[in-house]
XYZ file of C-alpha atoms in Angstrom:
698
model
C -0.049 -0.047 0.086
C 1.364 3.484 -0.999
C 2.304 5.578 2.021
C 0.282 8.818 1.804
C 1.426 10.240 5.111
C 3.014 13.483 4.861
C 6.833 13.676 5.451
C 6.759 17.368 5.944
C 3.825 19.727 7.121
C 4.023 23.428 7.498
C 1.018 25.147 9.138
C 0.287 28.875 9.287
C 4.008 29.707 9.149
C 4.890 33.436 9.445
C 8.516 34.616 9.475
C 9.760 38.276 10.068
C 13.013 40.072 9.810
C 14.030 42.822 12.161
C 15.675 45.719 10.068
C 16.460 49.390 10.969
C 13.426 50.290 8.783
C 10.965 48.160 10.576
C 9.754 44.507 10.587
C 9.765 42.755 7.171
C 6.983 40.017 6.953
C 8.853 37.612 4.723
C 6.407 34.845 5.033
C 2.717 35.260 5.996
C 0.511 32.390 7.098
C 2.018 29.710 4.741
C 0.599 26.253 4.862
C 1.361 23.257 2.657
C 2.323 19.543 2.966
C 4.835 17.257 1.218
C 4.449 13.463 0.704
C 7.196 11.000 0.551
C 8.694 10.880 -2.973
C 6.732 14.039 -4.041
C 8.202 17.023 -5.888
C 6.635 20.440 -4.950
C 7.671 23.297 -7.227
C 7.572 26.801 -5.604
C 7.235 29.575 -8.357
C 6.931 33.280 -8.187
C 8.857 36.634 -8.542
C 11.983 37.402 -6.675
C 11.415 38.488 -3.090
C 8.112 36.637 -2.738
C 9.591 34.325 -0.087
C 10.482 31.062 -1.914
C 14.038 30.854 -0.651
C 13.167 32.092 2.808
C 10.532 29.231 3.062
C 13.340 26.560 2.297
C 15.841 28.230 4.725
C 13.301 28.576 7.523
C 12.477 24.838 7.476
C 16.277 24.054 7.568
C 16.788 26.707 10.314
C 19.297 28.622 8.110
C 17.720 31.935 8.366
C 19.934 34.943 9.761
C 19.853 36.045 13.436
C 17.686 38.953 12.667
C 14.922 36.586 11.472
C 12.538 34.707 13.630
C 9.438 32.532 13.358
C 6.467 34.616 14.357
C 3.743 31.906 14.232
C 3.140 28.518 12.936
C 4.572 25.059 13.136
C 7.083 22.816 11.032
C 6.502 19.058 11.415
C 8.952 16.425 9.867
C 7.830 12.738 10.175
C 5.248 13.892 12.699
C 7.931 15.506 14.810
C 7.565 19.171 15.602
C 10.872 20.923 14.699
C 9.784 24.485 15.108
C 11.736 25.172 18.077
C 14.707 22.910 17.425
C 18.152 24.382 18.449
C 21.045 24.570 15.865
C 22.669 21.582 17.573
C 19.589 19.495 17.071
C 19.106 20.685 13.428
C 22.706 19.809 12.636
C 21.761 16.107 13.273
C 19.029 16.415 10.810
C 20.819 18.240 8.089
C 22.627 15.865 5.701
C 20.904 12.734 6.899
C 17.318 14.123 6.499
C 17.687 17.483 4.896
C 20.011 18.747 2.142
C 19.925 21.858 0.122
C 21.192 22.988 -3.291
C 21.882 26.651 -2.988
C 21.166 29.280 -5.680
C 24.625 30.682 -6.165
C 27.462 28.123 -6.501
C 30.035 30.780 -6.834
C 29.531 31.747 -3.178
C 28.625 28.283 -1.865
C 31.812 26.532 -2.979
C 35.162 27.363 -1.345
C 37.546 29.067 -3.898
C 40.583 27.720 -2.179
C 39.677 24.005 -2.215
C 39.573 21.872 -5.295
C 36.055 20.944 -6.544
C 36.721 17.247 -6.038
C 38.131 17.912 -2.585
C 34.811 19.744 -1.653
C 32.597 16.962 -2.864
C 34.964 14.544 -1.062
C 34.512 16.484 2.267
C 30.685 16.196 1.937
C 31.112 12.451 1.385
C 33.434 11.919 4.297
C 30.973 13.863 6.752
C 28.311 11.097 6.182
C 30.748 8.233 5.685
C 33.557 8.798 8.254
C 35.058 5.301 8.074
C 35.144 5.165 4.137
C 38.564 4.500 2.885
C 40.235 7.344 0.840
C 40.119 5.486 -2.523
C 36.446 4.705 -2.020
C 35.727 8.219 -1.199
C 37.435 9.194 -4.459
C 35.484 6.632 -6.467
C 32.161 7.981 -5.006
C 33.111 11.533 -5.896
C 33.937 10.597 -9.574
C 30.597 8.715 -9.588
C 28.689 11.751 -8.439
C 30.521 14.077 -10.776
C 29.549 11.779 -13.690
C 25.990 11.578 -12.282
C 25.513 15.424 -12.560
C 27.107 15.789 -16.049
C 30.737 16.839 -15.374
C 32.819 15.566 -18.182
C 36.311 13.974 -17.453
C 35.805 13.883 -13.760
C 39.081 12.195 -13.260
C 40.963 15.305 -14.650
C 38.550 17.852 -13.173
C 38.713 16.336 -9.765
C 41.764 18.477 -8.942
C 40.546 21.638 -10.508
C 39.523 24.734 -8.550
C 36.099 26.549 -8.830
C 37.591 29.333 -10.822
C 38.501 26.682 -13.524
C 34.772 25.877 -13.966
C 32.154 27.618 -15.799
C 28.931 28.815 -13.954
C 26.985 25.787 -15.313
C 29.800 23.287 -14.197
C 29.895 24.927 -10.775
C 26.176 24.432 -10.431
C 26.634 20.775 -11.176
C 29.445 20.522 -8.572
C 27.003 22.010 -5.974
C 24.350 19.568 -6.843
C 26.856 16.684 -6.461
C 27.681 18.022 -2.858
C 23.985 17.955 -1.912
C 23.399 14.508 -3.385
C 26.303 12.949 -1.450
C 24.172 12.054 1.576
C 21.109 10.776 -0.224
C 18.814 12.983 1.797
C 15.090 12.332 2.534
C 14.003 15.830 1.553
C 16.009 17.894 -0.777
C 15.677 21.674 -0.982
C 16.658 22.889 -4.521
C 16.928 26.655 -4.795
C 17.102 27.470 -8.401
C 19.310 24.451 -9.175
C 19.169 24.910 -12.949
C 19.498 28.691 -13.318
C 22.937 28.774 -14.642
C 22.742 25.556 -16.827
C 22.179 25.102 -20.454
C 19.012 23.487 -21.750
C 20.529 19.985 -22.165
C 22.106 19.760 -18.696
C 19.078 21.364 -17.223
C 16.831 18.637 -18.559
C 19.391 16.061 -17.487
C 19.472 17.565 -13.843
C 15.721 17.552 -13.702
C 15.516 14.026 -15.051
C 18.218 13.138 -12.383
C 16.045 14.567 -9.580
C 13.080 12.698 -10.913
C 15.016 9.422 -10.906
C 16.139 10.010 -7.284
C 12.575 10.445 -6.513
C 11.735 7.171 -7.956
C 14.807 5.145 -6.799
C 15.082 6.544 -3.307
C 11.833 8.056 -2.488
C 13.366 11.409 -2.042
C 10.999 14.311 -1.522
C 11.871 17.619 -3.057
C 10.916 21.297 -2.803
C 12.139 22.890 -6.065
C 12.385 26.581 -6.135
C 12.417 28.001 -9.632
C 11.406 30.872 -11.977
C 11.363 28.555 -14.891
C 7.885 27.327 -15.530
C 9.193 24.740 -18.073
C 11.334 23.241 -15.306
C 8.328 23.140 -12.923
C 6.231 21.486 -15.737
C 8.894 18.800 -16.332
C 9.841 17.942 -12.588
C 6.998 18.904 -10.293
C 4.008 16.744 -9.102
C 2.436 19.840 -7.518
C 3.043 23.582 -7.877
C 2.707 26.356 -5.361
C 2.606 29.943 -6.661
C 3.938 32.389 -4.087
C 3.406 36.218 -4.095
C 4.342 38.719 -1.225
C 5.130 35.952 1.270
C 1.876 34.142 0.655
C 0.753 31.091 -1.319
C -1.557 32.553 -4.071
C -2.379 29.204 -5.643
C -1.455 25.623 -5.091
C -2.389 22.325 -7.091
C -1.091 19.630 -9.260
C 1.052 20.513 -12.208
C -1.852 19.881 -14.548
C -4.209 22.101 -12.596
C -1.838 24.985 -12.382
C -0.935 24.953 -16.130
C -4.176 23.926 -17.685
C -6.657 25.497 -15.384
C -4.979 28.489 -13.495
C -7.443 30.390 -11.409
C -5.396 33.204 -9.756
C -4.734 36.438 -11.888
C -1.078 36.355 -10.773
C -0.566 32.826 -12.228
C -2.153 34.220 -15.354
C 0.223 37.160 -15.383
C 3.313 34.874 -14.931
C 2.296 32.711 -17.908
C 1.620 35.678 -20.047
C 5.191 36.890 -19.324
C 6.712 33.710 -20.730
C 7.948 33.822 -24.437
C 6.380 30.389 -25.045
C 3.038 32.183 -24.624
C 3.914 35.336 -26.436
C 2.091 34.199 -29.669
C 4.372 36.351 -31.834
C 3.644 39.628 -30.127
C 6.111 42.474 -30.590
C 6.526 42.783 -26.799
C 6.261 40.346 -24.017
C 3.530 40.836 -21.466
C 4.964 42.888 -18.406
C 3.185 42.592 -14.975
C 2.555 46.334 -14.053
C 3.984 47.839 -11.046
C 6.378 46.200 -8.504
C 5.862 43.699 -5.578
C 4.874 45.329 -2.429
C 7.296 46.308 0.340
C 6.584 43.876 3.052
C 7.445 46.190 5.901
C 3.974 47.511 5.596
C 1.984 44.964 3.459
C -1.032 46.454 1.793
C -4.491 45.915 2.962
C -6.494 43.323 1.173
C -5.014 41.172 -1.622
C -1.308 42.115 -1.988
C -1.546 41.689 -5.752
C -4.577 43.996 -6.136
C -2.618 47.126 -7.262
C -1.087 45.174 -10.147
C -4.098 43.073 -10.914
C -6.165 44.194 -13.972
C -8.939 41.831 -12.747
C -9.057 43.146 -9.322
C -12.453 43.743 -7.529
C -13.302 46.487 -5.059
C -13.063 43.989 -2.161
C -9.535 43.017 -3.310
C -8.296 46.393 -1.995
C -9.991 46.093 1.330
C -9.949 42.427 2.470
C -7.416 39.660 1.859
C -9.150 36.650 0.144
C -9.220 32.986 1.787
C -8.021 29.984 0.002
C -10.994 28.957 -2.183
C -11.126 25.218 -3.123
C -11.209 24.542 -6.903
C -10.832 20.810 -6.407
C -9.588 18.508 -3.636
C -6.049 19.291 -4.545
C -6.477 22.837 -6.103
C -6.728 25.962 -4.078
C -6.460 29.645 -4.970
C -6.593 32.870 -2.870
C -8.698 35.119 -5.187
C -12.066 36.757 -4.665
C -12.816 35.766 -8.359
C -13.679 32.347 -6.992
C -16.365 33.600 -4.668
C -19.844 32.606 -5.891
C -20.844 36.256 -5.749
C -17.984 37.604 -7.952
C -18.611 38.409 -11.598
C -17.557 35.976 -14.191
C -14.158 36.777 -15.734
C -12.824 35.178 -18.932
C -9.067 34.375 -18.362
C -6.530 35.466 -20.866
C -5.765 33.178 -23.796
C -2.286 31.569 -23.957
C -0.567 29.868 -26.840
C 2.278 27.424 -26.644
C 4.736 26.999 -29.464
C 7.353 24.126 -29.591
C 10.729 24.208 -30.831
C 9.840 22.623 -34.205
C 7.574 25.538 -35.246
C 4.381 23.852 -34.385
C 1.855 25.498 -32.238
C 0.406 23.421 -29.446
C -2.980 23.901 -28.026
C -3.408 23.699 -24.329
C -6.911 22.322 -23.321
C -7.913 25.640 -21.739
C -6.164 28.139 -23.972
C -7.845 28.212 -27.359
C -6.119 28.162 -30.891
C -3.231 29.918 -32.150
C -1.738 31.334 -35.344
C -0.016 29.167 -37.849
C 3.792 28.890 -38.273
C 3.834 30.728 -41.613
C 2.081 33.658 -40.048
C 4.674 33.689 -37.265
C 7.624 33.383 -39.599
C 6.235 36.193 -41.584
C 5.863 38.423 -38.487
C 9.358 37.714 -37.495
C 10.673 38.553 -40.948
C 8.812 41.738 -40.784
C 10.282 42.566 -37.323
C 13.680 41.828 -38.532
C 13.361 44.229 -41.454
C 11.881 46.903 -39.209
C 14.945 46.627 -37.039
C 17.252 46.993 -39.793
C 15.330 49.940 -41.211
C 15.282 51.713 -37.765
C 18.912 51.211 -37.401
C 19.597 52.916 -40.796
C 17.271 55.645 -39.926
C 19.086 56.313 -36.687
C 22.383 56.435 -38.392
C 20.988 58.798 -40.958
C 21.602 56.635 -44.126
C 19.396 55.076 -46.786
C 17.883 51.710 -45.779
C 18.880 50.247 -49.189
C 22.351 51.552 -48.934
C 22.767 50.367 -45.466
C 21.839 46.844 -46.522
C 24.483 46.890 -49.059
C 27.171 48.105 -46.717
C 26.112 45.544 -44.168
C 26.539 42.800 -46.601
C 29.932 44.130 -47.642
C 31.284 45.128 -44.406
C 30.024 43.495 -41.032
C 30.620 45.433 -37.847
C 32.394 42.501 -36.278
C 34.443 40.012 -38.383
C 35.941 37.056 -36.476
C 38.304 34.976 -38.371
C 39.819 31.643 -37.390
C 40.025 32.578 -33.686
C 41.448 30.061 -31.277
C 42.054 30.781 -27.563
C 43.559 28.294 -25.085
C 43.617 28.275 -21.336
C 46.657 26.693 -19.468
C 45.699 24.036 -17.006
C 49.325 23.484 -16.049
C 52.795 24.126 -17.386
C 52.465 21.423 -20.042
C 48.700 21.154 -20.684
C 46.142 23.533 -21.958
C 42.526 23.452 -23.127
C 41.003 25.087 -26.245
C 38.046 27.300 -25.163
C 37.862 28.548 -28.828
C 38.874 26.376 -31.677
C 39.062 28.091 -35.153
C 35.913 30.180 -34.820
C 34.817 32.270 -37.793
C 31.798 34.480 -37.397
C 30.342 37.817 -38.684
C 27.971 40.087 -36.823
C 26.129 42.685 -38.860
C 25.357 46.345 -37.933
C 22.012 46.825 -36.108
C 21.248 43.158 -35.702
C 20.716 41.119 -32.549
C 22.925 38.024 -32.747
C 22.185 35.172 -30.283
C 25.052 32.848 -29.240
C 23.999 29.651 -27.536
C 25.493 26.327 -26.452
C 26.249 24.293 -23.423
C 28.238 25.660 -20.455
C 31.979 25.666 -21.297
C 31.406 25.735 -25.060
C 33.227 29.102 -25.473
C 30.442 31.715 -25.592
C 31.647 34.019 -22.872
C 35.268 33.501 -24.054
C 34.369 34.674 -27.484
C 32.607 37.718 -26.114
C 35.663 38.663 -24.029
C 37.951 38.238 -27.174
C 35.614 40.598 -29.008
C 35.788 43.103 -26.002
C 39.635 42.777 -25.790
C 39.450 41.322 -22.177
C 41.255 38.300 -23.641
C 43.826 38.026 -26.253
C 43.276 35.180 -28.678
C 46.031 32.655 -29.056
C 45.505 32.729 -32.879
C 43.313 34.393 -35.393
C 41.867 37.900 -36.079
C 38.970 40.010 -34.913
C 38.068 42.991 -37.135
C 35.794 45.663 -35.437
C 34.596 48.038 -38.156
C 37.745 47.346 -40.213
C 40.265 47.612 -37.434
C 42.216 44.377 -36.368
C 41.739 44.627 -32.584
C 44.011 41.719 -32.068
C 46.856 43.677 -33.618
C 48.384 45.576 -30.797
C 49.438 48.558 -32.972
C 46.032 48.997 -34.590
C 44.181 48.556 -31.275
C 46.426 51.065 -29.413
C 45.932 53.691 -32.181
C 42.182 53.586 -31.585
C 41.947 52.167 -28.084
C 39.970 55.178 -26.480
C 37.443 55.255 -29.356
C 36.978 51.401 -29.414
C 36.548 51.169 -25.731
C 33.654 53.755 -25.684
C 32.008 52.247 -28.769
C 31.814 48.759 -27.205
C 30.257 47.863 -23.936
C 29.754 44.516 -21.864
C 26.942 43.599 -19.653
C 28.285 40.926 -17.335
C 26.392 37.781 -16.348
C 26.343 38.548 -12.587
C 25.079 42.139 -11.852
C 25.670 41.427 -8.061
C 29.495 41.194 -8.657
C 29.755 43.622 -11.525
C 28.343 46.668 -9.646
C 30.504 48.215 -6.844
C 28.579 47.789 -3.593
C 30.101 50.805 -2.097
C 29.018 53.246 -4.852
C 25.509 54.690 -5.245
C 23.544 54.228 -8.540
C 24.336 57.644 -9.813
C 28.062 57.104 -9.455
C 27.849 53.585 -10.967
C 26.222 54.901 -14.114
C 28.425 57.800 -14.686
C 31.815 56.215 -13.760
C 32.583 55.362 -17.442
C 32.060 58.898 -18.518
C 34.409 60.093 -15.877
C 37.032 57.537 -16.679
C 36.994 58.484 -20.360
C 36.504 62.144 -19.638
C 33.433 62.253 -21.764
C 31.251 65.393 -21.626
C 27.799 64.202 -20.921
C 25.168 65.038 -23.565
C 22.735 66.259 -20.903
C 25.320 68.685 -19.641
C 26.016 67.247 -16.210
C 26.828 63.756 -14.674
C 23.783 63.737 -12.582
C 21.521 64.642 -15.484
C 23.029 61.952 -17.608
C 22.591 59.327 -14.829
C 18.850 60.518 -14.518
C 18.520 60.229 -18.344
C 19.996 56.779 -18.604
C 17.948 55.480 -15.626
C 14.713 56.651 -17.161
C 15.815 54.946 -20.361
C 15.918 51.663 -18.702
C 12.470 52.161 -16.899
C 13.590 53.303 -13.456
C 12.595 56.176 -11.369
C 15.385 58.736 -10.615
C 14.653 58.224 -6.898
C 17.002 55.204 -7.179
C 19.954 57.328 -8.001
C 20.841 57.561 -4.253
C 20.469 53.819 -3.515
C 23.226 51.206 -3.224
C 23.046 48.037 -5.099
C 22.165 46.063 -1.985
C 19.028 48.077 -1.765
C 17.734 46.958 -5.268
C 16.122 43.867 -6.613
C 17.857 41.435 -9.069
C 16.007 42.996 -11.915
C 16.703 46.567 -10.765
C 20.550 45.792 -10.470
C 20.440 44.345 -14.073
C 18.771 47.558 -15.246
C 21.421 49.746 -13.629
C 24.109 47.607 -15.344
C 22.407 48.144 -18.629
C 22.165 51.921 -17.847
C 25.868 52.058 -17.177
C 26.728 50.417 -20.471
C 24.355 52.723 -22.305
C 25.851 55.802 -20.792
C 28.654 55.601 -23.325
C 26.153 55.450 -26.169
C 27.743 52.235 -27.624
C 27.256 50.990 -31.151
C 27.967 47.492 -29.927
C 26.662 45.834 -26.806
C 27.602 42.374 -25.648
C 25.201 40.919 -22.992
C 26.412 37.744 -21.401
C 23.429 35.961 -19.765
C 21.796 39.179 -18.699
C 18.525 37.513 -17.534
C 19.846 34.165 -16.366
C 18.853 34.653 -12.646
C 15.762 36.702 -13.089
C 12.128 35.573 -12.772
C 9.961 35.399 -15.900
C 8.273 38.803 -15.208
C 11.599 40.562 -14.824
C 12.988 38.704 -17.829
C 10.138 40.068 -19.896
C 10.860 43.618 -18.801
C 14.608 43.277 -19.657
C 13.855 41.523 -23.042
C 11.357 44.398 -23.981
C 13.878 46.892 -22.816
C 16.482 45.420 -25.146
C 14.092 45.489 -28.105
C 12.897 49.102 -27.410
C 16.522 50.422 -26.880
C 17.746 48.499 -30.042
C 14.975 50.137 -32.119
C 15.669 53.614 -30.758
C 19.399 53.617 -30.789
C 20.176 51.142 -33.569
C 23.121 49.522 -31.710
C 24.337 45.978 -32.527
C 23.672 43.420 -29.723
C 25.465 40.156 -28.965
C 23.007 38.147 -26.834
C 24.510 35.224 -24.998
C 21.968 33.047 -23.334
C 21.102 29.484 -22.263
C 17.430 30.066 -22.525
C 16.774 29.176 -26.229
C 13.068 30.431 -26.029
C 14.228 33.938 -25.252
C 16.902 33.662 -27.926
C 14.179 32.697 -30.461
C 12.012 35.534 -29.415
C 14.693 38.220 -29.352
C 17.244 37.427 -31.925
C 17.568 38.036 -35.739
C 20.349 35.456 -36.276
C 21.704 32.566 -33.916
C 24.935 30.860 -33.723
C 25.355 27.513 -31.961
C 28.622 26.623 -30.247
C 30.016 23.226 -29.232
C 33.295 22.607 -27.465
C 34.740 25.877 -28.615
C 33.532 25.419 -32.329
C 30.742 27.235 -34.154
C 28.918 24.336 -35.507
C 25.733 26.051 -36.998
C 24.552 29.514 -37.627
C 21.425 30.776 -39.426
C 18.362 33.234 -39.149
C 16.508 32.583 -35.989
C 13.353 31.188 -37.437
C 15.213 29.014 -39.830
C 17.462 27.545 -37.088
C 14.701 26.691 -34.847
C 12.375 25.283 -37.565
C 15.036 23.634 -39.624
C 18.048 22.711 -37.410
C 20.610 20.535 -39.486
C 23.512 19.611 -37.136
C 22.775 16.836 -34.748
C 24.064 18.787 -31.829
C 21.601 21.698 -32.658
C 18.830 19.107 -32.752
C 19.882 17.774 -29.377
C 20.018 21.315 -27.956
C 16.495 22.099 -29.168
C 15.080 18.866 -28.034
C 15.956 20.036 -24.555
C 14.040 23.284 -24.536
C 11.690 23.222 -21.652
C 8.090 23.985 -22.375
C 5.416 25.064 -19.807
C 3.200 22.076 -20.410
C 3.475 19.012 -18.096
C 1.863 16.596 -20.575
C 4.324 17.426 -23.140
C 7.393 17.750 -20.747
C 6.906 14.263 -19.276
C 6.699 12.686 -22.731
C 9.539 14.666 -24.229
C 12.663 12.622 -24.826
C 16.112 14.273 -24.780
C 18.355 13.669 -27.878
C 21.885 13.038 -26.650
C 24.586 14.148 -29.178
C 27.556 11.790 -29.102
C 29.853 12.936 -31.927
C 31.257 10.220 -34.049
C 33.631 12.576 -35.861
C 36.681 14.568 -34.736
C 35.461 18.132 -34.410
C 39.011 19.480 -34.426
C 39.104 19.336 -38.193
C 36.270 20.660 -40.291
C 34.762 23.646 -42.054
C 31.412 25.564 -41.997
C 29.509 24.888 -45.176
C 26.658 26.959 -46.514
C 23.762 24.464 -47.184
C 21.062 27.097 -47.841
C 21.102 30.984 -48.027
C 22.899 32.069 -44.789
C 22.539 28.751 -43.195
C 25.859 27.378 -42.251
C 26.740 24.033 -40.766
C 29.982 22.461 -39.544
C 31.005 19.107 -40.902
C 34.203 17.134 -40.510
C 36.736 17.006 -43.258
C 36.305 13.295 -43.465
C 33.214 11.305 -43.921
C 31.217 14.279 -45.529
C 28.615 12.192 -47.125
C 28.097 10.092 -43.862
C 27.630 13.339 -41.884
C 25.236 14.994 -44.431
C 23.031 11.807 -44.338
C 22.967 11.970 -40.470
C 21.771 15.606 -40.777
C 19.168 14.525 -43.367
C 20.389 17.074 -45.693
C 20.333 14.890 -48.774
């Protein structure tokens, strides 16, 4: 008989933080349960209380936080008042946690293998050293770290962000916990590894009966992994139910808004849906429903009285007055889901969608409009600009190779004979697995790294040539700007927003167009959709989305003609992602700059980019127009990558099979071949016909 008794029960949990400004009510009357072997996904915007909920259960909250009301029961034992000594006995054996940021959770002075081994030894103190090493290598293989025997002795700074996340997951899995808290475990991972990790967690659930609370902003990840989903807003659970109930029959307006912000449901619109306003400050939570000020379906009572949890079914509950029998009948918004093959999928509750040809035509029109806008902004004729673009791209990368030394005798090729062109005024997407060379290529283009071999021409200037670069260094530095992956570390925590934005102008001694540094900071902050009131705030006082906007404003203060954005939305929730993507589109139309957009999220890349390049092990293996690449991928690796794109549809996700690319050919020798207009595919020098047949080209 199946054990249906709950392994975890949280009842009426409220948690507050003492701050100089007052008491922050981080969790407010949260109740839910978790069955053995069940995966509960918790979704919602940044600051809604997802991470605080997990840390409270594990008693990892800071000293200024305390449990105000409620109880936490594990295996029918009340652990609400457990001391840290008592909790240490539970952590590892019963609880384990995958933390959100592996860059801070891993020790930079200890090798990655050594840190995983340390976690293994804590729970297996009598295990011989050789057995510990074997278990560590097994765990590294389990989470998708290639060549674990070699990478065992490497340090965190040798790993990409995605590989660091895999290492953190290996540490958490070392004790085989009964309850696993996964706080954004796939945020920094590419699509294929994300799918593999989610499938791994599902496999742990089946094999070991591990229960899990999965914190994520990725609705596709929730659809693939979760049995049930809890939607949180402003410290409360707004809606909870099975994955099918949440995706196919959502009842809370906030759940509708999250789905509308997702590119998968964009239905070819020029801009993604943005949830109006900002989440409330929980020092003084608003009366009534916290979502009411942002809710276009709000009733009068929403502003006065908080709604209770209304039952939709035995497993489905939502806190909205729209479910009251006295409420007016509201027709929910219509969502459309499009898969990676270009086919529109119809959710049972969401109606029909446009066909692929219409979408493709719309995308083509959007691309043409961008190019025309770019030419208008530059004061030239569109036709002439088109001719010039074809003749002289803004960035011309020729046979670039870059090697990183691992020791005195060995090195690894991060880039291997990469040839690529980026046109003026276009948005070029660069995708691929972690460690494929995307960031390295961007840093070479920005002269932050010097390629081992090859040439990079920027507007006709070979920036790899020291003499040519030195002669135009000042101009080149101001014309190019880079938005780093992690806004937390790229912004000086000791500087106010005003000084952060204007610092590049001061360094280059550039006279602001507005006449003053303060005026320029205010202008750029408005351009990225932020109120000038934030000029006097520090990065620590901003949300993740606001910090990313400040990083963009800083880059735009130099009025660049080329902008490289390295995973600019990787750690942001879907609503903030929509704002940033819309911001890029708007600013690109207005200013006509060229954008190199590096991302793991292929859905965003398809929505935003004109052309896309796919990288694999330092090689560019395919490039084409966005719609062409997604609808007609040719290289087996590209097909594998697209097969891993998560879709916010549980029925599709659970049936979807990941195509694993295992190259039979040596990728160190080969060329890019144009198989159709502007569609290039890498194939090996040997066995051309065999490779073409595998691509279904002939």
